[in-house]
XYZ file of C-alpha atoms in Angstrom:
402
model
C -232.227 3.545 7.777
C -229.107 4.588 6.109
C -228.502 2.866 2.899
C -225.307 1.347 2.244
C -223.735 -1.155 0.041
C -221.835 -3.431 2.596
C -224.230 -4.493 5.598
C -223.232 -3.259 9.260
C -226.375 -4.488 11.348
C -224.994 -6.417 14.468
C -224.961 -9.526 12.996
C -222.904 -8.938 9.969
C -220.508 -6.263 12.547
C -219.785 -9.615 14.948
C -217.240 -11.373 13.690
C -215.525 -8.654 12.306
C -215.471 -6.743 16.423
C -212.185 -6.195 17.639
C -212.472 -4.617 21.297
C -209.271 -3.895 23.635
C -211.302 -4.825 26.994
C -214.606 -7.333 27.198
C -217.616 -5.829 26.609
C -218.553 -5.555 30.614
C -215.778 -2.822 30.656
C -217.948 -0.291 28.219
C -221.004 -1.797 29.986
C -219.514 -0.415 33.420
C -218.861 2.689 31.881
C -222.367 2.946 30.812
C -224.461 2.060 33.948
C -221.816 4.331 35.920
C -223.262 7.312 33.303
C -226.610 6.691 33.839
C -226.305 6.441 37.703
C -225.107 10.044 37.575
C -227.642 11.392 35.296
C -230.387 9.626 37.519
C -228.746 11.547 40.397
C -228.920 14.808 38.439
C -232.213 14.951 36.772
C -231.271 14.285 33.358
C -233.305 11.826 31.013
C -230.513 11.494 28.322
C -226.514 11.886 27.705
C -226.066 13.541 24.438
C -221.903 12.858 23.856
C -220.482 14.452 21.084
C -216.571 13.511 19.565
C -215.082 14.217 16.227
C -211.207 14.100 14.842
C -210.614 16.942 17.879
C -211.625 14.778 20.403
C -212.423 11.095 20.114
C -211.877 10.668 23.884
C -215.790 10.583 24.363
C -216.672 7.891 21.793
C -213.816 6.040 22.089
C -214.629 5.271 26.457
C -217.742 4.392 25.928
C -218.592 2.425 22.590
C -214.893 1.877 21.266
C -215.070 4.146 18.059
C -212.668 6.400 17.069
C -214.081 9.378 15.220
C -211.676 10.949 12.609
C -213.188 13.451 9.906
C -216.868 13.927 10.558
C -219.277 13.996 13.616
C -220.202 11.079 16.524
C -223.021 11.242 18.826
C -223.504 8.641 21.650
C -227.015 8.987 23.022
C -227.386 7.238 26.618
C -230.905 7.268 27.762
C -231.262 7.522 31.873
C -232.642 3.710 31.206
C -232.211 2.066 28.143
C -229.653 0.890 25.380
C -227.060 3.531 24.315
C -227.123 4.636 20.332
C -224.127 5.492 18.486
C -224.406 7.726 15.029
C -221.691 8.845 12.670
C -221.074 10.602 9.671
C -217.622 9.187 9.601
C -218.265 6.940 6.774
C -215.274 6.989 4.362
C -216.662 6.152 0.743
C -220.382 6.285 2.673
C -219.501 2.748 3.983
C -219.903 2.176 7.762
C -217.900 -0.978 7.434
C -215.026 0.733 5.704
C -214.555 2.975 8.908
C -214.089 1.013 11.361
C -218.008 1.080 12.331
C -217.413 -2.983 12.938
C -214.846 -2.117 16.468
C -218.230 -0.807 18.368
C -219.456 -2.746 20.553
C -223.094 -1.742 20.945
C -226.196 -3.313 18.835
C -227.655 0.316 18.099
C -225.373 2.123 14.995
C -227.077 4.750 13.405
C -225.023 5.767 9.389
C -225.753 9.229 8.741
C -225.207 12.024 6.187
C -222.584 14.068 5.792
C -224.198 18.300 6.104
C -224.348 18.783 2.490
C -225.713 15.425 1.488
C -228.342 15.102 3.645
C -231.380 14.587 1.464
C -234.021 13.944 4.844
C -233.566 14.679 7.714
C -233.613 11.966 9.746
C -230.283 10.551 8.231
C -228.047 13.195 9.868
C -226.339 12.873 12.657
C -229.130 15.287 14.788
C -232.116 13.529 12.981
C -230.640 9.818 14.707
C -229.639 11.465 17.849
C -233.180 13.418 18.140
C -234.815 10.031 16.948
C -233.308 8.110 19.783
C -234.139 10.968 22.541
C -237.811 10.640 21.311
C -237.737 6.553 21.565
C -236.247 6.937 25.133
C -239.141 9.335 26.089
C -236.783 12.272 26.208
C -238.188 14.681 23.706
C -239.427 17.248 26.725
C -236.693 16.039 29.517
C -233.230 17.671 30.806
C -230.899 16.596 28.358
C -227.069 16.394 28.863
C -224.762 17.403 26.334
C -220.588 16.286 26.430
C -218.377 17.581 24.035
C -219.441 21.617 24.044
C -216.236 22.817 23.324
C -216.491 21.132 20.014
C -220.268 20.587 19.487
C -221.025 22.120 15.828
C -223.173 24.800 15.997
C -225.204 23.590 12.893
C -225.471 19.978 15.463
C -227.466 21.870 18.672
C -229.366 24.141 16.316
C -230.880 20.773 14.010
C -231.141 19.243 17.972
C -232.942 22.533 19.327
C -235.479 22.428 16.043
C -236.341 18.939 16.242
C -237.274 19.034 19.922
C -237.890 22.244 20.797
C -239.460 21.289 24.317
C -236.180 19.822 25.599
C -233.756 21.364 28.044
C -230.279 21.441 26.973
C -227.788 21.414 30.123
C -224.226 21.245 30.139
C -222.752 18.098 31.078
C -219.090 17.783 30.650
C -218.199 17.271 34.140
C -220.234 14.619 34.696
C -218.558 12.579 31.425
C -215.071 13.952 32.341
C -215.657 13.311 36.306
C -216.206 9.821 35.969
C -213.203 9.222 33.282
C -211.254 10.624 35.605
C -210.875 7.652 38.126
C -209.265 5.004 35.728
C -209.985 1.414 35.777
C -207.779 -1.778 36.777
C -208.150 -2.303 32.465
C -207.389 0.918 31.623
C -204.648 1.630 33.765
C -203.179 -1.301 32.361
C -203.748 0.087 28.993
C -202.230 3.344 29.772
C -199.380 1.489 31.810
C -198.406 0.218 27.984
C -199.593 3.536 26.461
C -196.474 5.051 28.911
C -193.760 2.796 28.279
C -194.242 2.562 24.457
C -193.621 6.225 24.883
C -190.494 5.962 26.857
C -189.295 3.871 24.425
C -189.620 6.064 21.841
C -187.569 8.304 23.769
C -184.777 5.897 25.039
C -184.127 5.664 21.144
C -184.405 9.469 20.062
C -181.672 9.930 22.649
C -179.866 7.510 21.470
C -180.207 9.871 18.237
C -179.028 13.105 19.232
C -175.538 12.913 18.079
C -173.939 16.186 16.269
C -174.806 16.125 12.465
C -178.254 14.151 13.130
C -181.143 16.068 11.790
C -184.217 16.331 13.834
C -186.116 14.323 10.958
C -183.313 11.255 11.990
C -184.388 11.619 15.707
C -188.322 11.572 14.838
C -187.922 8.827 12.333
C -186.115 6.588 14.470
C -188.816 7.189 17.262
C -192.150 6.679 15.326
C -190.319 3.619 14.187
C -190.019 2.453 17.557
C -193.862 3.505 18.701
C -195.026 1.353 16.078
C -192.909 -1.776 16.439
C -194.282 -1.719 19.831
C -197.663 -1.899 19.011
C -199.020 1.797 19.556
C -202.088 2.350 17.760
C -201.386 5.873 16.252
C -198.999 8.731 18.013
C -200.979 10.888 20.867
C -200.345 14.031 19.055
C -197.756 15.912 16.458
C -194.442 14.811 17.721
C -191.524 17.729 19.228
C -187.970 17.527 18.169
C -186.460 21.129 19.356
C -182.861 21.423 18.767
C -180.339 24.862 19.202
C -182.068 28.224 19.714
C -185.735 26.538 18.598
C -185.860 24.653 22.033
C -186.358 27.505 23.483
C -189.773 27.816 21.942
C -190.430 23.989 23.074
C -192.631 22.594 21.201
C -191.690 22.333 17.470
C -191.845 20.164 14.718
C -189.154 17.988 13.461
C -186.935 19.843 10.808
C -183.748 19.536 8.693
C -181.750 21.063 11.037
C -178.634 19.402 11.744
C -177.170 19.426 15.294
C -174.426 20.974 16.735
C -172.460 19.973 19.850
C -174.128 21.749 22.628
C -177.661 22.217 21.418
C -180.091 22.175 23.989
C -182.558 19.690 22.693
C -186.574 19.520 23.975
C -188.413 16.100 22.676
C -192.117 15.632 23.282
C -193.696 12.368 21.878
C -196.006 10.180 22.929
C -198.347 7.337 21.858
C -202.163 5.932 21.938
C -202.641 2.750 22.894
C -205.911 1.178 23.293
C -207.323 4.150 22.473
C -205.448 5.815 25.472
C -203.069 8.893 25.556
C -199.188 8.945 27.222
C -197.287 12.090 27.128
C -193.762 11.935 28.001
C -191.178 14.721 27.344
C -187.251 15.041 27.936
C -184.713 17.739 27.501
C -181.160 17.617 27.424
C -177.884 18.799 25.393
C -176.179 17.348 22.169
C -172.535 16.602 23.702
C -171.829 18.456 27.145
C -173.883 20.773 28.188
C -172.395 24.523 29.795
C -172.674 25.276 33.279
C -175.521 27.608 32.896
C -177.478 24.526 30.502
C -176.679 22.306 33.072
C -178.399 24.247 36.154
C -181.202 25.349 33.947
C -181.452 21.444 33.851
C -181.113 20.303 37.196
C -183.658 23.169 38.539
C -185.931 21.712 36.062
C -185.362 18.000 37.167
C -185.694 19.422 40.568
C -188.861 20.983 39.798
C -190.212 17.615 38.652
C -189.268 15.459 41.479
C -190.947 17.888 44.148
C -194.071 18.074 42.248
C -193.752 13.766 42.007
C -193.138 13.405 46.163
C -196.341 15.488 46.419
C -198.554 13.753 44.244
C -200.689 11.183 46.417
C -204.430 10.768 47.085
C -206.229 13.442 49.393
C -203.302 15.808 47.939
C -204.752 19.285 46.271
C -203.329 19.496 42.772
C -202.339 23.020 44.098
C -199.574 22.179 46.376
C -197.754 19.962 43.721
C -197.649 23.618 41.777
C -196.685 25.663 44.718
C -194.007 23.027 44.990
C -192.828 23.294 42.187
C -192.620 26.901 41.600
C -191.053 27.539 44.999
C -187.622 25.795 43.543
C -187.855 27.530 40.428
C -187.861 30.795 42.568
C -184.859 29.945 44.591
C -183.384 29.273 41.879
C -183.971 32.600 40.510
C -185.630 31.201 37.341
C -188.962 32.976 38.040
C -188.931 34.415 34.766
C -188.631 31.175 32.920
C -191.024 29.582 35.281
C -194.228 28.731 32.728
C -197.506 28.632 35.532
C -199.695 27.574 32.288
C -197.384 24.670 31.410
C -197.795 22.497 34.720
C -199.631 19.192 33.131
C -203.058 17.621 32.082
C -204.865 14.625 33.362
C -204.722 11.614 30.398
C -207.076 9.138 29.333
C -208.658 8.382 25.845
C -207.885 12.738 25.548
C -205.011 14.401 25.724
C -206.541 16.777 28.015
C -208.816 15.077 30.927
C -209.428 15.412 34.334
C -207.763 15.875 37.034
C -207.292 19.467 36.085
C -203.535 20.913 36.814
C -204.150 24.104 35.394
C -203.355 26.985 37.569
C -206.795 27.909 39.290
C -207.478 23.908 39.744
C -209.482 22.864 42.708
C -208.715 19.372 42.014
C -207.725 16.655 44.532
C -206.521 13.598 43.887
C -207.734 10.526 43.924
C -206.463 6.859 43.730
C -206.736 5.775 39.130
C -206.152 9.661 38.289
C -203.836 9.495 35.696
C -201.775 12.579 34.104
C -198.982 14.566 32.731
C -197.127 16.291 34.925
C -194.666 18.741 33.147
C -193.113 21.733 35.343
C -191.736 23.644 32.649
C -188.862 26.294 32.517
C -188.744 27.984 29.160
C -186.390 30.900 27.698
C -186.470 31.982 24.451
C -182.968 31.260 22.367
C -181.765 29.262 25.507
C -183.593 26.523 25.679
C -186.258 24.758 27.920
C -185.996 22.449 30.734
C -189.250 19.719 31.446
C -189.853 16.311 32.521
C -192.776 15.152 31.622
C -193.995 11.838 32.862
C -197.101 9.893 32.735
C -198.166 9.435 36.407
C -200.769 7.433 38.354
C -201.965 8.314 41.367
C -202.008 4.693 43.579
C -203.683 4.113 46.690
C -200.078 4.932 48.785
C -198.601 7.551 46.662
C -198.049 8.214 42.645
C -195.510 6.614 39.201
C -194.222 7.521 36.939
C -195.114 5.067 34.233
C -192.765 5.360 30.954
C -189.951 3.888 32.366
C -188.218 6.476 30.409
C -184.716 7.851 32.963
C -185.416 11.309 33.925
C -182.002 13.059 34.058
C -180.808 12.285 30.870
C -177.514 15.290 30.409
């Protein structure tokens, strides 16, 4: 047992538990896990997050990992474990351990502090795989792409009879298809974000620095209750938009900038991403049918989007008006969108060799992009649900906006 000052067993983490949906939401989310691993032969789901991507932990126990390293172990049967080096001062309770829903928290050592074993992050994970009866079993493991090295290899040596198989698709296939809950959560999620952009349009006046049009936005995101913004915020103004995505500066803008913003906020643990471009003042013919091709672009991909639909017609559809438009060149195949959820990037997948269909409770970012450099860049980017009849866009946000 990890030693700590403050006490974080169940009973002294109850009254403290602040969740954003009952507890029969994360249950949900758990039996629907263990279904699938049943169907596939695994004994466990080993489901690794850390500050690079909380999405994991945060669906299915409600903790949002920051600076260290998260396991959730779900057995095939049997009570899900969370473990966590996250432990600011070495207190569970002074990190937000008390928002988790589940009876089973595991405190760990940070790699360098670890004095046995058995208090890291592997030693609890391995511990729980061995209680479960999973020591020899196919074992899942979510979160590759960011699963420390040092993690598998303390994993591999503690059970070395386990197989280790790959299992992001099955976590990221079933937090694809969002629930009634969170679809409300990223409904709010969305038009927090559109908010934030009504405003920094209101900012983008000549001799406003791209600091005044940030400032004036996070204001807004947090005055509507977001939890924490979805990623660094873009404020591109004069030659830089035509690099899109930039931090804010000092600049101060001139009457006919073009001008990219991309901001966005969590809340309830779920991503938005919205994006807007436009021009400070009036913009010149050529700005203004870089524009409309791009708003064009947009809408096409939008009248697509329904269930049944392969992701890859929304791109041909796209693509085909930035070609008769003769934009070809500024036409960015890499930029088309990402599904959403408690990640930025989720399924479905609307990256340009996507097999993806979709399906009624996807919910993504759909961003057909035109980009040149010391010109500027033209994208709408909308948070969009797939419905049973068809697809919305969900910030609220106006699209045309020069």
């Amino acid at each position: 047992m990890y030693q700590a000052k403050v006490p974080y067993d169940p009973q002294a983490r109850r009254p403290w538990r602040a969740m954003p949906f009952p507890q029969s939401e994360y249950e949900r989310r758990i039996t629907a896990v263990q279904a699938r691993l049943k169907a596939e032969g695994l004994a466990a789901l080993v489901a690794y997050s850390n500050g690079a991507d909380p999405g994991n932990a945060r669906y299915l126990v409600n903790f949002e990992t920051s600076a260290g390293d998260t396991i959730v172990v779900i057995p095939a049967s049997g009570p899900p474990m969370l473990t966590t080096n996250w432990l600011m001062h070495g207190e569970p309770m002074h990190t937000m351990i008390w928002t988790a829903w589940l009876d089973d928290v595991r405190g760990a050592e940070r790699a360098g502090f670890v004095r046995n074993p058995e208090t890291s992050v592997a030693g609890h994970a391995a511990d729980r795989l061995q209680e479960g009866g999973a020591a020899a079993d196919r074992i899942g493991v979510a979160g590759g792409p960011i699963f420390p090295h040092h993690v598998m290899v303390a994993l591999e040596e503690r059970l070395p009879r386990a197989t280790w198989i790959p299992a992001d698709d099955l976590l990221m296939n079933i937090r694809a298809v969002k629930s009634p809950l969170e679809i409300e959560a990223m409904r709010r999620a969305a038009r927090i974000s559109g908010r934030m952009h009504e405003e920094a349009l209101r900012a983008l006046v000549p001799g406003a620095r791209d600091f005044d049009v940030a400032s004036r936005a996070h204001a807004v995101a947090f005055a509507e209750g977001a939890d924490s913004l979805a990623f660094e915020s873009a404020v591109a103004t004069g030659p830089r938009a035509g690099l899109k995505h930039c931090a804010p500066s000092g600049r101060v803008m001139e009457p006919g900038d073009m001008v990219f913003l991309d901001m966005a906020a969590v809340y309830h643990g779920y991503c938005a991403d919205v994006s807007r471009s436009t021009v400070v003042g009036k913009p010149s013919a050529e700005q203004r049918r870089f524009l409309d091709t791009g708003f064009e672009m947009f809408e096409a991909a939008l009248a697509k989007a329904a269930p049944g639909v392969p992701v890859q017609d929304m791109i041909a559809a796209a693509r085909a008006i930035a070609v008769r438009a003769g934009y070809e060149a500024d036409y960015m195949p890499k930029g088309f969108g990402h599904g959403l959820g408690c990640s930025l990037f989720e399924r479905p997948s609307l990256r340009p060799a996507t097999t993806d269909i979709l399906e009624p409770g996807n919910v993504f970012a759909l961003e057909p992009m035109l980009i040149r450099m010391n010109f500027g860049t033209a994208c709408i980017e909308e948070t969009v649900l797939i419905t049973p009849t068809g697809a919305e866009a969900l910030s609220g946000c106006p699209l045309r906006v020069w």
